[in-house]
Tab-separated table of C-alpha atoms in Angstrom:
chain	number	residue	atom	x	y	z
A	1	MET	CA	109.817	112.969	130.167
A	2	ASN	CA	111.857	110.474	128.185
A	3	LYS	CA	112.966	112.092	124.904
A	4	ASP	CA	113.083	108.621	123.289
A	5	TYR	CA	109.332	108.122	123.698
A	6	TYR	CA	107.159	108.796	120.640
A	7	ALA	CA	103.553	108.288	119.594
A	8	ILE	CA	101.770	107.848	116.288
A	9	LEU	CA	98.203	109.056	116.753
A	10	MET	CA	96.005	107.561	114.025
A	11	ALA	CA	93.414	110.151	112.982
A	12	GLY	CA	92.551	109.473	109.356
A	13	GLY	CA	89.313	107.475	109.673
A	14	ILE	CA	85.905	108.632	108.464
A	15	GLY	CA	83.710	107.034	111.171
A	16	THR	CA	80.823	106.122	108.877
A	17	ARG	CA	78.844	104.321	111.594
A	18	PHE	CA	78.344	107.607	113.474
A	19	TRP	CA	76.479	109.234	110.616
A	20	PRO	CA	74.925	111.796	110.462
A	21	VAL	CA	77.238	113.433	113.039
A	22	SER	CA	80.394	111.909	111.541
A	23	THR	CA	80.890	112.713	107.868
A	24	PRO	CA	83.853	112.537	105.462
A	25	ASP	CA	84.317	116.297	105.880
A	26	PHE	CA	84.142	116.204	109.697
A	27	PRO	CA	84.699	112.670	111.071
A	28	LYS	CA	84.027	111.462	114.594
A	29	GLN	CA	87.520	111.959	116.043
A	30	PHE	CA	86.967	115.711	115.728
A	31	HIS	CA	83.645	115.623	117.617
A	32	ASP	CA	82.911	115.707	121.344
A	33	MET	CA	80.972	112.453	121.164
A	34	LEU	CA	80.425	112.059	124.915
A	35	GLY	CA	79.674	115.664	125.835
A	36	THR	CA	82.836	116.051	127.960
A	37	GLY	CA	84.009	119.347	126.482
A	38	ASP	CA	86.863	117.705	124.557
A	39	THR	CA	86.827	115.978	121.198
A	40	LEU	CA	88.073	112.400	120.923
A	41	ILE	CA	91.362	113.435	119.307
A	42	GLN	CA	91.919	116.029	122.035
A	43	LYS	CA	91.335	113.428	124.754
A	44	THR	CA	93.716	110.983	123.055
A	45	PHE	CA	96.448	113.625	122.655
A	46	GLN	CA	96.104	114.559	126.341
A	47	ARG	CA	96.258	110.895	127.378
A	48	LEU	CA	99.395	110.210	125.351
A	49	SER	CA	101.094	113.358	126.645
A	50	ARG	CA	101.010	111.967	130.183
A	51	LEU	CA	103.923	109.740	129.148
A	52	ILE	CA	105.243	111.138	125.876
A	53	PRO	CA	106.675	114.612	125.166
A	54	LYS	CA	104.021	116.557	123.245
A	55	GLU	CA	106.509	117.448	120.522
A	56	ASN	CA	107.090	113.697	119.949
A	57	ILE	CA	103.450	112.923	119.144
A	58	LEU	CA	102.892	112.584	115.392
A	59	ILE	CA	99.332	112.842	114.134
A	60	LEU	CA	98.690	110.660	111.086
A	61	THR	CA	95.725	111.864	109.074
A	62	ASN	CA	94.394	112.451	105.598
A	63	GLU	CA	95.553	115.713	104.040
A	64	ARG	CA	91.972	117.015	103.984
A	65	TYR	CA	92.002	117.090	107.824
A	66	ASN	CA	95.226	119.059	108.264
A	67	ASP	CA	93.494	122.292	109.311
A	68	LEU	CA	91.111	120.458	111.646
A	69	VAL	CA	94.047	118.800	113.452
A	70	LEU	CA	95.923	122.070	113.932
A	71	GLU	CA	92.755	123.831	115.073
A	72	GLN	CA	91.897	121.205	117.669
A	73	LEU	CA	95.477	120.522	118.805
A	74	PRO	CA	97.039	123.989	119.117
A	75	GLU	CA	99.993	122.493	121.024
A	76	ALA	CA	101.035	120.525	117.927
A	77	GLU	CA	103.173	122.039	115.174
A	78	GLN	CA	102.731	121.495	111.455
A	79	ARG	CA	105.786	119.198	111.366
A	80	GLN	CA	103.924	116.783	113.686
A	81	VAL	CA	100.992	116.380	111.292
A	82	VAL	CA	101.866	113.548	108.913
A	83	LEU	CA	99.572	113.751	105.900
A	84	GLU	CA	98.382	110.858	103.753
A	85	PRO	CA	97.640	111.946	100.165
A	86	ALA	CA	95.661	108.717	99.619
A	87	MET	CA	93.884	106.186	101.857
A	88	ARG	CA	96.019	103.027	102.030
A	89	ASN	CA	95.058	101.405	105.360
A	90	THR	CA	97.366	101.311	108.393
A	91	ALA	CA	100.586	99.594	107.262
A	92	PRO	CA	101.862	102.229	104.790
A	93	CYS	CA	101.222	105.200	107.063
A	94	ILE	CA	102.789	103.471	110.094
A	95	LEU	CA	105.887	102.582	108.075
A	96	TYR	CA	106.135	106.151	106.765
A	97	ALA	CA	105.826	107.705	110.236
A	98	SER	CA	108.212	105.147	111.768
A	99	LEU	CA	110.911	105.973	109.223
A	100	LYS	CA	110.517	109.663	110.037
A	101	ILE	CA	110.850	108.907	113.751
A	102	GLN	CA	113.851	106.610	113.286
A	103	LYS	CA	115.629	109.259	111.218
A	104	GLU	CA	115.078	111.786	114.014
A	105	ASN	CA	115.937	109.404	116.877
A	106	SER	CA	117.346	105.911	116.280
A	107	ASP	CA	116.689	105.016	119.944
A	108	ALA	CA	112.967	105.771	119.714
A	109	VAL	CA	110.240	103.526	121.112
A	110	MET	CA	106.686	104.332	120.195
A	111	ILE	CA	103.019	103.647	120.639
A	112	VAL	CA	100.550	103.546	117.763
A	113	ALA	CA	97.122	104.546	119.068
A	114	PRO	CA	93.752	105.258	117.417
A	115	SER	CA	92.398	108.758	117.996
A	116	ASP	CA	88.797	107.712	118.666
A	117	HIS	CA	88.978	105.220	121.552
A	118	TRP	CA	87.664	106.021	125.011
A	119	ILE	CA	89.817	105.236	128.054
A	120	GLU	CA	88.877	106.698	131.434
A	121	ASP	CA	91.631	105.228	133.654
A	122	GLU	CA	94.508	107.114	132.077
A	123	THR	CA	96.891	106.350	134.957
A	124	THR	CA	96.627	102.597	134.403
A	125	PHE	CA	96.836	103.107	130.644
A	126	ALA	CA	100.156	104.940	131.130
A	127	LYS	CA	101.359	102.156	133.435
A	128	ASN	CA	100.616	99.440	130.854
A	129	VAL	CA	102.291	101.436	128.084
A	130	GLN	CA	105.342	102.031	130.291
A	131	THR	CA	105.647	98.265	130.847
A	132	ALA	CA	105.590	97.749	127.083
A	133	PHE	CA	108.113	100.539	126.458
A	134	ASP	CA	110.522	99.086	129.022
A	135	TYR	CA	110.372	95.692	127.301
A	136	CYS	CA	110.581	97.050	123.753
A	137	SER	CA	113.587	99.205	124.662
A	138	GLU	CA	115.561	96.070	125.535
A	139	ASN	CA	114.089	93.460	123.183
A	140	ASP	CA	113.260	93.012	119.509
A	141	ALA	CA	109.518	92.856	120.059
A	142	LEU	CA	106.246	93.845	118.441
A	143	MET	CA	103.843	94.499	121.305
A	144	THR	CA	100.096	95.007	121.441
A	145	LEU	CA	97.589	95.783	124.183
A	146	GLY	CA	94.718	93.295	124.294
A	147	ILE	CA	91.353	93.891	125.949
A	148	GLN	CA	89.860	91.306	128.296
A	149	PRO	CA	86.602	90.205	126.616
A	150	SER	CA	83.435	90.890	128.576
A	151	PHE	CA	81.190	88.930	126.189
A	152	PRO	CA	81.554	86.986	122.916
A	153	ASN	CA	81.722	90.033	120.664
A	154	THR	CA	81.772	89.270	116.933
A	155	GLY	CA	82.827	92.790	115.970
A	156	TYR	CA	86.476	92.492	117.065
A	157	GLY	CA	89.422	90.408	116.031
A	158	TYR	CA	90.936	88.239	118.773
A	159	ILE	CA	94.473	87.595	120.017
A	160	GLU	CA	95.341	84.108	121.245
A	161	TYR	CA	98.226	84.139	123.736
A	162	ASP	CA	100.304	81.461	125.443
A	163	LYS	CA	97.971	80.009	128.068
A	164	LYS	CA	100.809	78.564	130.145
A	165	SER	CA	102.500	81.905	130.707
A	166	SER	CA	102.097	83.592	134.089
A	167	GLU	CA	104.014	86.704	132.999
A	168	VAL	CA	102.402	90.090	132.393
A	169	ILE	CA	103.899	90.094	128.894
A	170	LYS	CA	102.733	87.022	127.005
A	171	SER	CA	103.799	85.532	123.702
A	172	VAL	CA	101.120	85.672	121.000
A	173	ASN	CA	100.199	82.382	119.347
A	174	GLN	CA	98.055	83.840	116.577
A	175	PHE	CA	95.613	86.550	115.562
A	176	LYS	CA	92.048	85.574	114.717
A	177	GLU	CA	89.670	87.380	112.385
A	178	LYS	CA	86.262	88.573	113.596
A	179	PRO	CA	84.498	85.300	114.518
A	180	VAL	CA	80.913	84.145	114.319
A	181	TYR	CA	79.095	84.073	117.643
A	182	GLU	CA	79.637	80.380	118.438
A	183	VAL	CA	83.365	80.661	117.775
A	184	ALA	CA	83.568	83.809	119.906
A	185	LYS	CA	81.920	81.879	122.742
A	186	GLN	CA	84.596	79.181	122.421
A	187	TYR	CA	87.317	81.823	122.649
A	188	ILE	CA	85.829	83.197	125.861
A	189	GLU	CA	85.514	79.721	127.376
A	190	GLN	CA	89.115	78.863	126.451
A	191	GLY	CA	90.317	81.802	128.535
A	192	ASN	CA	93.417	82.870	126.610
A	193	PHE	CA	91.901	85.218	124.055
A	194	LEU	CA	91.832	89.016	124.118
A	195	TRP	CA	90.128	91.559	121.886
A	196	ASN	CA	92.455	93.206	119.388
A	197	ALA	CA	92.261	96.938	120.153
A	198	GLY	CA	94.707	98.064	117.476
A	199	ILE	CA	97.117	99.617	119.998
A	200	PHE	CA	100.767	98.746	119.297
A	201	MET	CA	104.161	99.431	120.921
A	202	TRP	CA	107.642	98.767	119.541
A	203	SER	CA	111.004	100.359	118.934
A	204	ALA	CA	111.516	102.183	115.658
A	205	ASN	CA	114.239	99.694	114.765
A	206	SER	CA	112.077	96.632	115.476
A	207	VAL	CA	109.070	97.753	113.466
A	208	ILE	CA	111.167	98.887	110.503
A	209	ASN	CA	113.080	95.583	110.492
A	210	ALA	CA	109.745	93.769	110.562
A	211	PHE	CA	108.581	95.716	107.509
A	212	LYS	CA	111.895	95.020	105.780
A	213	ASN	CA	111.560	91.273	106.397
A	214	ASN	CA	107.820	90.820	105.847
A	215	GLN	CA	106.912	93.547	103.349
A	216	PRO	CA	110.045	94.120	101.249
A	217	GLU	CA	108.245	95.913	98.403
A	218	LEU	CA	106.438	98.308	100.734
A	219	TYR	CA	109.642	98.892	102.682
A	220	ALA	CA	111.615	99.615	99.503
A	221	LEU	CA	109.003	102.140	98.340
A	222	PHE	CA	109.258	104.228	101.507
A	223	GLU	CA	112.955	103.588	102.159
A	224	ASN	CA	113.689	105.420	98.900
A	225	GLY	CA	112.540	108.602	100.620
A	226	ILE	CA	114.903	108.459	103.608
A	227	GLU	CA	116.919	111.481	102.469
A	228	CYS	CA	113.693	113.490	102.055
A	229	TYR	CA	112.059	112.757	105.401
A	230	ASN	CA	111.953	115.655	107.858
A	231	THR	CA	113.100	118.036	105.092
A	232	ASN	CA	111.365	120.422	102.680
A	233	SER	CA	111.427	117.774	99.933
A	234	GLU	CA	109.392	115.217	101.925
A	235	ASP	CA	106.009	116.440	100.717
A	236	GLU	CA	106.919	116.086	97.047
A	237	PHE	CA	108.265	112.548	97.538
A	238	ILE	CA	105.164	111.425	99.468
A	239	LYS	CA	102.684	112.915	96.990
A	240	GLU	CA	104.390	111.026	94.174
A	241	ASN	CA	105.001	107.696	95.931
A	242	TYR	CA	102.387	107.209	98.649
A	243	PRO	CA	99.560	106.349	96.208
A	244	LYS	CA	101.756	103.484	94.904
A	245	ALA	CA	101.638	101.728	98.306
A	246	GLU	CA	99.642	98.538	98.785
A	247	ASN	CA	96.365	98.926	100.671
A	248	ILE	CA	97.125	96.679	103.655
A	249	SER	CA	96.617	96.748	107.417
A	250	VAL	CA	99.484	96.489	109.881
A	251	ASP	CA	97.828	93.355	111.292
A	252	TYR	CA	98.110	91.540	107.940
A	253	ALA	CA	101.430	93.118	107.002
A	254	LEU	CA	103.324	92.448	110.233
A	255	MET	CA	101.520	91.082	113.259
A	256	GLU	CA	100.221	87.895	111.624
A	257	LYS	CA	103.561	87.165	109.943
A	258	SER	CA	106.074	87.864	112.717
A	259	ASN	CA	107.314	85.474	115.415
A	260	ASN	CA	108.292	88.145	117.956
A	261	VAL	CA	104.794	89.346	118.831
A	262	PHE	CA	103.724	89.848	122.457
A	263	VAL	CA	100.632	91.070	124.238
A	264	ILE	CA	99.797	92.755	127.528
A	265	GLY	CA	96.275	92.321	128.842
A	266	ALA	CA	95.023	95.851	129.406
A	267	GLU	CA	94.127	96.674	132.998
A	268	PHE	CA	92.183	99.807	132.056
A	269	ASP	CA	88.624	100.272	130.853
A	270	TRP	CA	88.257	100.578	127.084
A	271	ASN	CA	85.621	101.324	124.489
A	272	ASP	CA	86.359	101.722	120.802
A	273	LEU	CA	83.293	103.940	120.316
A	274	GLY	CA	82.714	102.255	116.998
A	275	THR	CA	78.920	102.591	116.854
A	276	TRP	CA	76.036	104.526	118.362
A	277	GLY	CA	75.357	101.446	120.487
A	278	SER	CA	78.879	101.459	121.964
A	279	LEU	CA	78.510	105.184	122.670
A	280	TYR	CA	75.185	104.486	124.408
A	281	ASP	CA	76.967	102.021	126.694
A	282	LYS	CA	79.356	104.744	127.908
A	283	LEU	CA	76.790	107.481	128.548
A	284	ASP	CA	74.835	108.165	131.717
A	285	LYS	CA	71.199	107.104	131.522
A	286	ASP	CA	67.955	108.459	132.943
A	287	SER	CA	65.526	106.361	134.987
A	288	HIS	CA	64.278	104.711	131.777
A	289	ASN	CA	67.756	103.949	130.432
A	290	ASN	CA	67.637	106.717	127.839
A	291	ALA	CA	71.011	108.342	127.098
A	292	ILE	CA	70.569	112.027	126.269
A	293	LEU	CA	73.299	114.229	124.761
A	294	TYR	CA	73.170	118.044	124.640
A	295	THR	CA	69.416	118.286	124.190
A	296	LYS	CA	66.347	118.505	126.446
A	297	SER	CA	63.868	115.671	126.142
A	298	LEU	CA	60.494	114.403	127.220
A	299	ALA	CA	60.339	110.647	126.750
A	300	GLU	CA	57.177	108.726	127.602
A	301	ASN	CA	56.763	104.979	127.240
A	302	ALA	CA	60.294	105.059	125.858
A	303	GLU	CA	63.321	103.112	127.069
A	304	GLY	CA	66.842	102.309	125.971
A	305	ASN	CA	67.168	105.123	123.438
A	306	ILE	CA	70.145	107.341	122.643
A	307	ILE	CA	68.999	110.878	121.866
A	308	ARG	CA	71.321	113.560	120.490
A	309	ALA	CA	70.191	116.953	119.210
A	310	PRO	CA	71.513	120.530	119.242
A	311	LYS	CA	71.768	122.232	122.616
A	312	GLY	CA	68.489	123.882	123.547
A	313	LYS	CA	66.327	121.814	121.205
A	314	LEU	CA	63.489	119.885	122.842
A	315	VAL	CA	62.971	116.290	121.713
A	316	VAL	CA	59.641	114.631	122.568
A	317	ILE	CA	59.174	110.916	121.949
A	318	ASP	CA	56.515	108.389	122.884
A	319	GLY	CA	56.512	104.643	122.361
A	320	LEU	CA	60.047	104.265	121.056
A	321	ASN	CA	62.343	101.657	122.589
A	322	ASP	CA	66.012	101.005	121.756
A	323	TYR	CA	66.288	103.637	119.029
A	324	ILE	CA	69.029	105.956	117.813
A	325	ILE	CA	67.581	109.468	117.519
A	326	VAL	CA	70.050	112.015	116.143
A	327	ASP	CA	69.253	115.499	114.862
A	328	HIS	CA	72.344	117.003	113.211
A	329	ASN	CA	72.462	119.839	110.698
A	330	ASP	CA	70.033	118.984	107.900
A	331	THR	CA	69.515	115.321	108.834
A	332	LEU	CA	67.245	113.607	111.341
A	333	LEU	CA	68.012	109.930	112.018
A	334	ILE	CA	65.479	107.725	113.819
A	335	TYR	CA	66.758	104.187	113.573
A	336	PRO	CA	66.611	100.954	115.628
A	337	LYS	CA	69.761	100.281	117.625
A	338	GLY	CA	69.488	96.624	116.690
A	339	LYS	CA	69.965	97.504	113.013
A	340	GLU	CA	72.786	100.025	113.421
A	341	GLN	CA	75.155	97.831	111.403
A	342	ASN	CA	73.125	98.960	108.364
A	343	ILE	CA	73.851	102.674	108.808
A	344	LYS	CA	76.836	102.530	106.462
A	345	GLN	CA	74.637	101.035	103.732
A	346	ILE	CA	71.927	103.628	104.419
A	347	GLN	CA	74.405	106.405	103.586
A	348	GLN	CA	75.204	104.752	100.267
A	349	ARG	CA	71.510	104.509	99.399
A	350	ILE	CA	70.968	108.163	100.283
A	351	LYS	CA	73.899	109.165	98.115
A	352	MET	CA	72.480	107.194	95.184
A	353	LYS	CA	69.009	108.695	95.628
A	354	TYR	CA	69.844	112.297	96.493
A	355	GLY	CA	73.476	112.671	95.459
A	356	THR	CA	74.555	113.486	99.001
A	357	SER	CA	75.445	111.715	102.252
């Protein structure tokens, strides 16, 4: 494997929309959400290691998840777990990890990948990433993988690329925020829009220069720690300075401000597993389109449900259609799929009423 290839595996999210399975103490990336035998972070680590040396995969996560990461990824060493002492969105942690990588290897090219996405065609994924790495090794480029839209989804941001280009790698015109339905339909009809999957590739030098040019204050904050990175004094510097960083996404910080942004239309299947509904779409269904995880069930006059309960438990339902039914620890959730966007608010109401989520 190429020793210049690196990965930043983003594993600090809480996954509130998968409550009650995903909680702040044990978020979704550490769960086997699809019943495959591997958790989402394990699957992502395995996928990245097809192309990238395992010792070059950094896992970015909140410090409260350090033990969970090491438990689930026994092939990773403590030095690979990059801990955030405070939640500051994606730009600060990517800059921090990129500076660590650049200090170790100034020729590094890297991928930034979420830990909780589902990609089945790992061979094609590796092929698309290799194409990006080849380009980023030779050019000053910020690259992203865009997903071909299958319907006018209002839950994703969109990437508009140069419609006239016939190349695999296309110049990005602009990033668009999550649109309303009618605008999303226009994007689909226009034909040169992709979903923004939050998967990025670049050289260490290119991304750090982009931070230096577009986010000078953020760059200066982390650049002050160069002598500390990859040494015993790193932890002390980060604990003192990381909370001072602006809370800003890498999309706002870099991608929307830079003029050297390119996109490759992904040729692999992709699901961000952002909600119970998106998980339902990926699971096998019975003859009545019920998706059943772990449990045994008897469903009568019931269609389109996702049912998850502990192994060995029997779930009997009658007359429920298009519901999320999840029995986990001390919580039972029975909730319409069509209202799943409210689950985050439900947790807040429960916390206010009972002092727990």
